[in-house]
XYZ file of C-alpha atoms in Angstrom:
556
model
C -26.103 -9.236 154.777
C -29.498 -10.010 154.099
C -32.223 -8.694 156.654
C -33.842 -12.283 156.749
C -30.975 -14.015 157.002
C -29.789 -11.665 160.099
C -32.913 -11.777 161.954
C -33.429 -15.407 161.421
C -30.962 -16.154 164.469
C -33.288 -14.108 166.827
C -36.618 -16.574 165.909
C -34.840 -19.359 165.096
C -36.444 -21.457 168.513
C -39.651 -20.510 168.494
C -39.730 -21.009 164.762
C -38.069 -23.953 164.488
C -40.081 -25.135 167.403
C -43.550 -24.132 165.869
C -42.734 -25.942 162.993
C -42.072 -29.363 165.108
C -45.673 -28.911 166.105
C -47.370 -28.167 162.640
C -45.393 -31.507 161.244
C -46.200 -33.787 163.897
C -50.326 -32.601 163.972
C -49.856 -32.733 160.387
C -48.456 -36.783 161.091
C -50.912 -37.269 163.783
C -53.810 -36.385 161.185
C -52.656 -38.169 158.191
C -52.977 -41.720 160.641
C -56.321 -40.274 162.263
C -58.249 -38.569 158.997
C -61.861 -38.793 160.697
C -59.725 -36.027 163.457
C -59.928 -32.546 162.385
C -58.316 -31.470 165.565
C -54.830 -32.340 164.867
C -55.620 -30.743 161.249
C -56.776 -27.093 163.174
C -54.094 -27.658 164.521
C -51.283 -27.465 161.674
C -53.256 -24.884 160.508
C -52.935 -22.663 163.736
C -49.057 -23.331 163.710
C -48.838 -22.561 160.039
C -50.210 -19.752 160.098
C -47.556 -18.185 163.291
C -44.770 -19.795 161.082
C -45.698 -17.802 157.650
C -45.814 -14.686 160.486
C -42.828 -14.999 161.510
C -41.185 -15.291 158.109
C -43.312 -11.967 156.965
C -41.849 -10.137 159.685
C -38.131 -10.569 159.266
C -38.760 -10.609 155.523
C -37.606 -13.766 154.007
C -39.960 -13.679 151.165
C -39.074 -17.029 149.509
C -39.958 -18.777 152.610
C -42.560 -16.952 153.599
C -44.319 -17.657 150.302
C -43.490 -21.638 150.884
C -45.029 -21.052 154.163
C -48.180 -19.472 152.351
C -48.653 -22.256 149.546
C -48.351 -24.917 152.703
C -50.401 -22.848 154.785
C -53.306 -22.682 151.514
C -53.062 -26.399 150.819
C -53.513 -27.426 154.909
C -56.563 -25.465 155.157
C -57.758 -27.091 152.066
C -57.777 -29.994 153.150
C -60.890 -31.119 155.227
C -61.522 -33.877 158.255
C -62.128 -37.341 157.191
C -60.163 -36.758 153.966
C -59.845 -40.032 151.953
C -57.507 -41.782 149.699
C -57.599 -38.948 147.319
C -55.728 -36.470 149.785
C -53.068 -38.674 150.000
C -51.052 -36.560 147.114
C -51.845 -33.628 148.817
C -50.826 -34.712 151.877
C -47.775 -36.115 150.822
C -46.489 -32.702 148.581
C -47.379 -31.077 152.322
C -45.437 -33.446 154.360
C -42.765 -33.268 152.027
C -43.122 -28.865 151.306
C -42.101 -29.062 155.526
C -39.393 -31.236 154.999
C -37.904 -28.270 152.267
C -38.912 -25.117 154.252
C -36.925 -26.877 157.973
C -34.022 -27.673 155.516
C -33.574 -24.171 153.621
C -33.760 -22.359 156.671
C -31.175 -24.516 158.434
C -29.184 -23.470 155.343
C -29.994 -20.167 155.405
C -28.891 -19.705 159.005
C -25.529 -21.816 157.832
C -24.490 -19.603 155.320
C -26.442 -16.830 155.565
C -27.756 -16.472 152.152
C -30.717 -16.476 150.257
C -31.875 -18.336 147.463
C -35.229 -18.305 147.228
C -35.511 -19.620 142.998
C -34.735 -23.101 145.213
C -38.184 -23.501 146.761
C -39.961 -23.169 143.606
C -39.890 -26.738 142.357
C -41.727 -27.488 146.230
C -44.054 -24.364 145.819
C -44.459 -26.367 142.409
C -45.540 -29.424 143.442
C -48.006 -28.314 146.367
C -49.444 -26.135 144.013
C -49.993 -29.006 141.707
C -51.148 -31.275 144.287
C -53.977 -28.781 144.702
C -54.610 -28.592 141.194
C -53.127 -24.954 140.658
C -50.787 -23.608 137.736
C -47.418 -23.494 138.600
C -45.236 -20.521 139.158
C -42.721 -20.004 136.518
C -39.101 -20.345 136.817
C -38.621 -16.560 136.493
C -40.939 -15.444 139.605
C -38.349 -13.976 141.287
C -36.799 -12.119 138.174
C -36.899 -8.785 137.438
C -36.354 -6.763 134.164
C -37.293 -4.037 131.995
C -39.752 -5.390 129.034
C -40.331 -2.157 127.440
C -36.650 -1.789 126.078
C -36.065 -1.621 122.415
C -33.957 -3.651 120.122
C -30.735 -1.303 118.189
C -31.953 -0.841 114.497
C -31.064 -3.540 112.310
C -31.996 -4.723 108.479
C -33.960 -7.812 107.371
C -32.515 -10.288 104.726
C -34.381 -9.763 101.820
C -36.104 -12.172 99.539
C -38.605 -12.645 97.143
C -42.054 -12.902 98.565
C -42.323 -16.600 97.777
C -38.505 -17.830 98.582
C -39.033 -15.972 101.945
C -42.354 -18.387 102.401
C -40.912 -21.119 102.002
C -37.686 -20.418 103.934
C -40.278 -19.796 106.938
C -42.069 -22.827 106.662
C -38.332 -24.779 106.327
C -37.060 -22.723 109.435
C -40.464 -23.468 111.604
C -40.234 -27.310 110.198
C -36.335 -27.268 111.635
C -37.514 -25.991 115.114
C -40.412 -28.546 115.823
C -37.977 -31.039 114.085
C -35.465 -30.227 117.334
C -38.677 -29.301 119.754
C -39.976 -32.820 119.422
C -36.392 -34.238 120.083
C -35.969 -31.933 123.457
C -39.694 -32.892 124.303
C -38.826 -36.579 124.203
C -35.653 -36.701 125.817
C -34.183 -38.125 122.892
C -30.619 -36.214 123.124
C -32.476 -32.433 124.414
C -29.211 -30.965 123.551
C -28.735 -31.633 120.173
C -33.010 -30.994 119.693
C -31.595 -27.803 121.181
C -28.461 -26.627 118.543
C -31.827 -27.372 116.044
C -34.014 -25.339 117.655
C -31.368 -22.167 118.392
C -30.402 -22.426 114.430
C -33.656 -22.527 112.951
C -34.675 -18.703 115.310
C -30.930 -17.425 114.411
C -32.114 -18.076 110.999
C -35.667 -16.690 111.268
C -34.088 -13.455 112.801
C -32.148 -12.679 109.704
C -35.093 -11.982 108.058
C -37.222 -10.283 111.025
C -34.462 -8.204 112.752
C -36.014 -4.984 110.949
C -39.567 -5.830 111.377
C -41.646 -4.752 114.892
C -43.322 -8.668 115.246
C -39.416 -9.847 114.828
C -38.845 -8.853 118.653
C -39.816 -12.038 120.227
C -37.778 -13.614 117.534
C -34.816 -11.861 118.443
C -35.310 -12.744 121.745
C -36.258 -16.473 121.476
C -33.524 -17.233 119.108
C -31.308 -15.309 122.305
C -32.755 -17.835 125.184
C -32.296 -20.585 123.044
C -28.086 -19.525 122.396
C -28.098 -19.566 126.178
C -29.709 -22.776 126.409
C -27.645 -24.267 124.191
C -24.197 -22.404 125.134
C -24.706 -22.850 128.975
C -26.008 -26.588 128.466
C -29.301 -25.842 130.967
C -31.542 -28.428 132.197
C -34.184 -29.685 129.579
C -37.046 -29.327 132.787
C -40.327 -29.633 132.151
C -40.822 -25.878 132.444
C -38.704 -25.143 129.640
C -39.647 -27.792 127.650
C -43.644 -25.687 127.728
C -42.013 -22.563 127.477
C -40.392 -23.947 123.968
C -43.449 -25.687 122.881
C -45.590 -22.354 123.997
C -43.041 -20.283 121.414
C -43.844 -22.723 118.363
C -47.593 -21.673 118.700
C -46.663 -17.966 119.380
C -44.262 -18.441 116.124
C -47.559 -19.219 114.105
C -49.507 -16.017 115.455
C -46.418 -13.745 114.189
C -45.973 -14.964 111.488
C -47.804 -12.678 108.670
C -49.040 -10.748 111.349
C -46.958 -7.387 111.503
C -49.188 -5.835 114.589
C -48.053 -8.785 116.760
C -46.735 -8.075 120.473
C -45.039 -10.877 122.111
C -47.064 -11.580 125.596
C -44.933 -9.947 128.633
C -44.847 -13.064 130.872
C -43.341 -15.026 127.493
C -40.553 -12.374 127.241
C -39.837 -12.696 131.390
C -38.842 -15.816 130.956
C -37.107 -16.168 128.014
C -35.008 -13.112 129.279
C -34.764 -15.807 132.093
C -32.718 -17.970 130.744
C -30.557 -15.480 129.165
C -29.920 -14.086 132.272
C -29.424 -18.138 133.629
C -26.414 -18.730 131.152
C -23.535 -17.844 130.812
C -23.493 -17.533 126.835
C -20.999 -15.709 124.774
C -23.197 -15.745 121.875
C -23.144 -12.671 119.584
C -27.456 -13.083 119.862
C -27.212 -13.651 124.028
C -24.503 -11.122 124.131
C -26.674 -8.445 122.427
C -30.029 -8.745 124.356
C -28.186 -8.968 127.875
C -26.898 -5.422 127.111
C -30.035 -3.875 125.474
C -31.757 -4.881 128.536
C -28.879 -4.465 130.899
C -28.898 -7.918 132.517
C -26.549 -9.292 135.603
C -25.071 -12.207 135.932
C -27.946 -13.922 138.678
C -25.631 -15.253 142.090
C -26.345 -19.087 140.770
C -26.122 -21.597 137.905
C -29.277 -24.055 136.677
C -26.855 -26.995 137.978
C -26.557 -25.145 141.479
C -29.529 -24.797 141.754
C -30.474 -28.529 141.060
C -28.214 -29.759 143.168
C -29.312 -27.294 145.976
C -33.203 -28.498 145.868
C -32.008 -32.625 145.319
C -30.012 -31.328 148.503
C -32.988 -29.734 150.789
C -36.105 -32.548 149.247
C -33.991 -35.687 149.549
C -31.839 -37.525 152.697
C -28.846 -35.719 152.428
C -25.639 -37.205 152.049
C -24.687 -37.368 155.928
C -27.780 -39.739 155.656
C -26.534 -42.104 152.722
C -23.471 -41.909 154.550
C -24.996 -43.317 157.653
C -27.225 -46.030 155.318
C -24.258 -47.650 153.821
C -22.416 -47.655 157.038
C -24.401 -49.356 158.200
C -24.966 -51.890 155.034
C -21.144 -52.410 155.241
C -21.374 -53.556 158.843
C -24.038 -56.026 157.786
C -21.589 -57.346 154.953
C -18.973 -57.871 157.013
C -20.433 -59.782 159.748
C -21.735 -61.825 156.214
C -18.033 -61.870 155.151
C -16.842 -63.138 158.138
C -19.743 -65.795 158.368
C -18.610 -67.119 155.440
C -15.285 -67.399 155.844
C -15.493 -69.268 159.456
C -18.054 -71.306 156.774
C -15.728 -71.945 154.298
C -12.903 -73.282 157.059
C -15.289 -75.420 158.589
C -14.852 -73.837 162.408
C -18.615 -72.337 162.343
C -21.291 -72.975 164.667
C -24.224 -75.751 163.848
C -26.990 -72.486 163.566
C -24.328 -70.968 161.163
C -26.844 -71.350 158.237
C -29.763 -70.365 159.798
C -27.870 -66.592 160.933
C -26.765 -66.730 157.508
C -29.245 -67.248 155.382
C -31.244 -64.650 157.855
C -28.735 -61.883 157.560
C -28.858 -62.162 153.578
C -32.327 -62.006 153.906
C -32.672 -59.020 155.871
C -29.794 -57.235 153.871
C -31.768 -58.180 150.305
C -35.198 -56.386 151.921
C -32.640 -53.564 152.443
C -30.877 -52.798 149.653
C -34.157 -53.327 147.316
C -36.042 -50.458 149.702
C -32.866 -48.059 149.018
C -33.082 -48.782 145.140
C -30.272 -51.278 144.589
C -32.657 -53.586 142.876
C -30.048 -55.229 141.251
C -27.740 -55.957 144.545
C -30.994 -57.179 146.073
C -31.619 -59.415 143.509
C -28.002 -60.468 143.815
C -28.251 -61.753 147.523
C -31.813 -63.403 147.084
C -30.714 -65.056 144.436
C -28.142 -66.919 147.262
C -31.506 -67.678 149.697
C -32.105 -71.392 147.942
C -28.782 -72.233 148.239
C -27.826 -71.189 151.707
C -31.213 -72.746 152.699
C -29.989 -76.344 151.145
C -26.917 -75.726 153.333
C -29.428 -75.509 156.399
C -30.442 -79.135 155.312
C -27.220 -80.717 154.232
C -24.236 -79.011 156.065
C -22.122 -79.295 153.170
C -21.275 -76.194 150.781
C -19.495 -77.058 147.896
C -16.625 -74.983 146.903
C -18.245 -73.902 143.156
C -21.546 -72.120 145.372
C -18.714 -70.745 148.184
C -17.904 -68.762 145.519
C -20.163 -67.560 143.776
C -21.999 -66.289 146.980
C -18.596 -64.559 147.793
C -18.870 -63.283 144.283
C -22.575 -61.785 145.415
C -21.588 -60.247 148.653
C -18.520 -57.995 146.230
C -20.429 -57.072 143.511
C -22.997 -55.954 146.396
C -20.002 -54.219 147.985
C -19.033 -52.052 145.540
C -23.040 -51.313 144.313
C -23.601 -50.414 148.311
C -19.635 -47.697 147.591
C -22.101 -46.049 144.650
C -24.507 -45.308 146.903
C -22.249 -43.304 149.348
C -20.991 -41.512 146.302
C -24.936 -41.076 145.765
C -24.519 -43.237 142.345
C -27.621 -45.887 141.349
C -26.272 -47.593 139.121
C -27.538 -50.843 138.450
C -26.605 -53.559 136.579
C -28.339 -56.046 133.926
C -27.708 -60.116 135.060
C -26.880 -62.186 132.220
C -28.446 -65.970 132.170
C -25.698 -68.185 131.808
C -22.256 -68.389 129.674
C -23.604 -68.220 125.696
C -26.136 -65.141 127.079
C -22.612 -63.359 128.365
C -20.994 -63.857 124.502
C -23.894 -62.335 123.068
C -24.143 -59.616 124.962
C -20.651 -59.076 124.740
C -20.836 -59.458 121.131
C -23.623 -56.964 120.921
C -22.048 -54.688 122.688
C -18.482 -54.465 120.635
C -21.069 -53.908 117.989
C -22.283 -50.654 119.483
C -19.012 -49.542 120.320
C -18.126 -49.904 116.840
C -21.095 -47.959 115.214
C -20.666 -44.738 118.348
C -16.915 -44.815 117.011
C -18.152 -44.348 113.261
C -21.157 -42.117 114.025
C -17.980 -40.153 116.390
C -15.980 -39.637 113.511
C -19.023 -38.644 111.270
C -19.809 -36.212 113.862
C -16.541 -34.356 113.995
C -16.114 -34.349 110.466
C -19.473 -32.624 109.978
C -18.076 -30.356 112.794
C -14.958 -29.605 110.568
C -16.457 -28.223 107.802
C -18.702 -26.379 109.485
C -15.640 -24.697 111.511
C -14.425 -24.163 107.692
C -17.318 -22.278 105.847
C -16.957 -20.100 108.744
C -13.211 -19.253 108.300
C -13.662 -18.959 104.917
C -16.710 -16.371 105.168
C -14.947 -14.793 107.282
C -11.752 -14.742 104.959
C -13.815 -13.167 102.308
C -14.009 -16.471 100.095
C -9.964 -17.580 100.843
C -10.999 -21.477 99.481
C -7.516 -22.591 101.569
C -10.145 -23.073 104.466
C -12.136 -25.776 102.275
C -9.292 -27.418 100.879
C -9.926 -30.354 102.978
C -13.450 -30.177 102.970
C -14.864 -32.483 100.242
C -12.323 -34.937 101.122
C -13.286 -35.375 105.249
C -17.262 -35.418 104.182
C -16.083 -38.084 101.663
C -15.055 -40.074 104.519
C -18.254 -39.000 106.405
C -20.596 -40.266 103.516
C -18.473 -44.059 103.481
C -19.060 -44.213 106.964
C -22.203 -43.858 107.157
C -22.733 -46.268 104.203
C -20.957 -48.620 106.839
C -23.917 -48.502 108.886
C -26.327 -49.151 106.332
C -27.341 -45.408 105.965
C -27.325 -44.958 102.473
C -29.805 -41.625 102.734
C -28.064 -39.727 105.032
C -25.115 -40.557 102.949
C -26.166 -39.737 99.955
C -27.463 -35.729 100.837
C -24.100 -35.966 102.725
C -22.411 -36.692 99.476
C -24.256 -33.860 97.521
C -23.284 -31.375 100.287
C -19.274 -32.561 99.942
C -19.912 -32.065 95.608
C -21.871 -28.798 96.192
C -18.484 -27.301 98.241
C -15.917 -29.005 95.208
C -17.454 -27.540 92.246
C -19.912 -24.347 93.476
C -16.710 -23.172 96.540
C -13.389 -24.528 95.183
C -13.875 -25.071 91.588
C -16.232 -21.808 90.430
C -14.413 -18.685 90.371
C -17.338 -16.709 92.115
C -18.160 -16.875 95.664
C -21.579 -18.439 96.564
C -24.292 -15.865 97.514
C -24.461 -15.523 101.569
C -28.382 -16.860 100.644
C -26.594 -20.237 99.621
C -24.153 -20.617 102.382
C -26.810 -20.369 104.875
C -28.793 -22.879 103.284
C -25.747 -25.012 102.789
C -25.334 -24.322 106.581
C -28.741 -26.122 107.468
C -28.495 -29.104 105.735
C -25.144 -29.915 107.645
C -26.769 -28.850 110.682
C -29.446 -30.548 110.165
C -27.827 -34.171 109.203
C -25.693 -32.757 112.300
C -28.758 -33.049 113.939
C -29.384 -36.352 112.714
C -26.448 -37.836 113.887
C -26.472 -36.222 117.454
C -30.032 -37.238 117.597
C -29.406 -41.146 117.415
C -30.701 -41.460 114.082
C -27.786 -42.909 113.108
C -28.539 -46.429 114.908
C -32.826 -45.629 115.417
C -33.607 -44.175 112.328
C -37.338 -44.615 113.060
C -36.762 -42.048 115.748
C -35.937 -39.157 113.354
C -37.219 -40.238 110.200
C -38.464 -36.270 108.806
C -34.878 -34.670 109.956
C -33.557 -36.025 106.863
C -36.592 -34.505 104.888
C -35.178 -31.494 106.082
C -31.914 -32.230 105.269
C -32.908 -32.944 101.822
C -34.855 -29.864 101.232
C -31.998 -27.305 101.721
C -29.807 -29.999 99.476
C -32.497 -29.577 96.481
C -32.630 -25.461 97.410
C -28.430 -25.843 96.269
C -29.478 -27.250 93.465
C -28.395 -30.903 93.974
C -30.065 -34.424 93.885
C -31.098 -35.428 96.842
């Protein structure tokens, strides 16, 4: 048992009572900014909370309490609207701290990493730099890579290849930063650094490239989340790469290496680079996954599933009342005030749904209010209008069911029958294009696997027998989508495989096969990143593929 979790029970009542007082004092100050006494009382209580957490050795909770105390101390009496973000972050951090301590008490297990988002929100509100993801992670950073040889190329060819690979990394990074299919971007970035590693493997300044290639492999295989901190990390990696190139004495910053090693330890990647780095640095599996951390933090900071169930239950009760009233009106057995009661219930429900983020459900009920208002005057609801109201209530019921499951899917309203038909036709066209693109991606993936098998089998052409045909099918699909340039590049790859790998008795050099793989990887990224649906999102990735195709001696 962890000592902090075990000791928490002995001080629980005093700790939680002190936190209650701190929260109440802070709320009092937020309501009366001119009065500094409640703020000072909150600071005194927070000092006690931090002291208790220090005493029972709950390191993560103590760190969060320390950050809360520093931020509270920094706020002056009479603070105006400029401190609203800081006060909001304080209130949220106290909420997270309480939920975390409740979980530690229940499960007898610490997970300080889950507190980092709240800590960094506080630090950002106070104008401080965030703590890194690896803050609670430790590893030796001075271990050397096992002996490895760099691939030998002529200086001019090497410089050209390095430039192309950095361009490849930057293209993937751009998609990753913009959230344009970040997983596809990571694949391209990982490919670029794996190739760079083969060029710098035996050089002193290549240690960063080796560890970064393993981290990117881990990010890709473990499907780690595209967090803001990781976007900043990989953007920094590009800047460090610029400094590394041409500088044999380059030494990577230790904090950068630690962040990259943390990603390797966090992801369950069986890739060759990640496995080698884990073995060299002795990285043991972490007792959590990236997805678990995200789920735990959402549970700590949000209202919790039980609250959402209670909320949806209350809304469903009100909906049941609405349905009963509509039923009575339809039968003609409703009282004289039924229409005004129905109008009031619909208005109340609409506001409630809007407050919990179900805007389309709220709009569906709001659109019925003028109709019910007319019924209040005429006392004669028509059948068609009643059916539309019933449909709206059923739609709201389905949205509330999603809310209870923790989902908040919104629906786009259509204005009329023609709009609905146009929308359906457009949807069908998009679906057809997606099917074609999925088939194209599958064809490219098949080609890459076949080339890998061809290499592993020492040039056995049987593995390549169907590849040119598959790629020509991909080419045809892209022509159908109006992607003539991408189609031509894939056609060039198919022609190279047919002439230089199937019809030629001599196996191409390793460098040429890697160049072919670069071309296919770039085209695969173009498809995965949405380029075939939205060409304007990635105009230069085809330039990268074209460079590789030209390096193969093919027209591009």
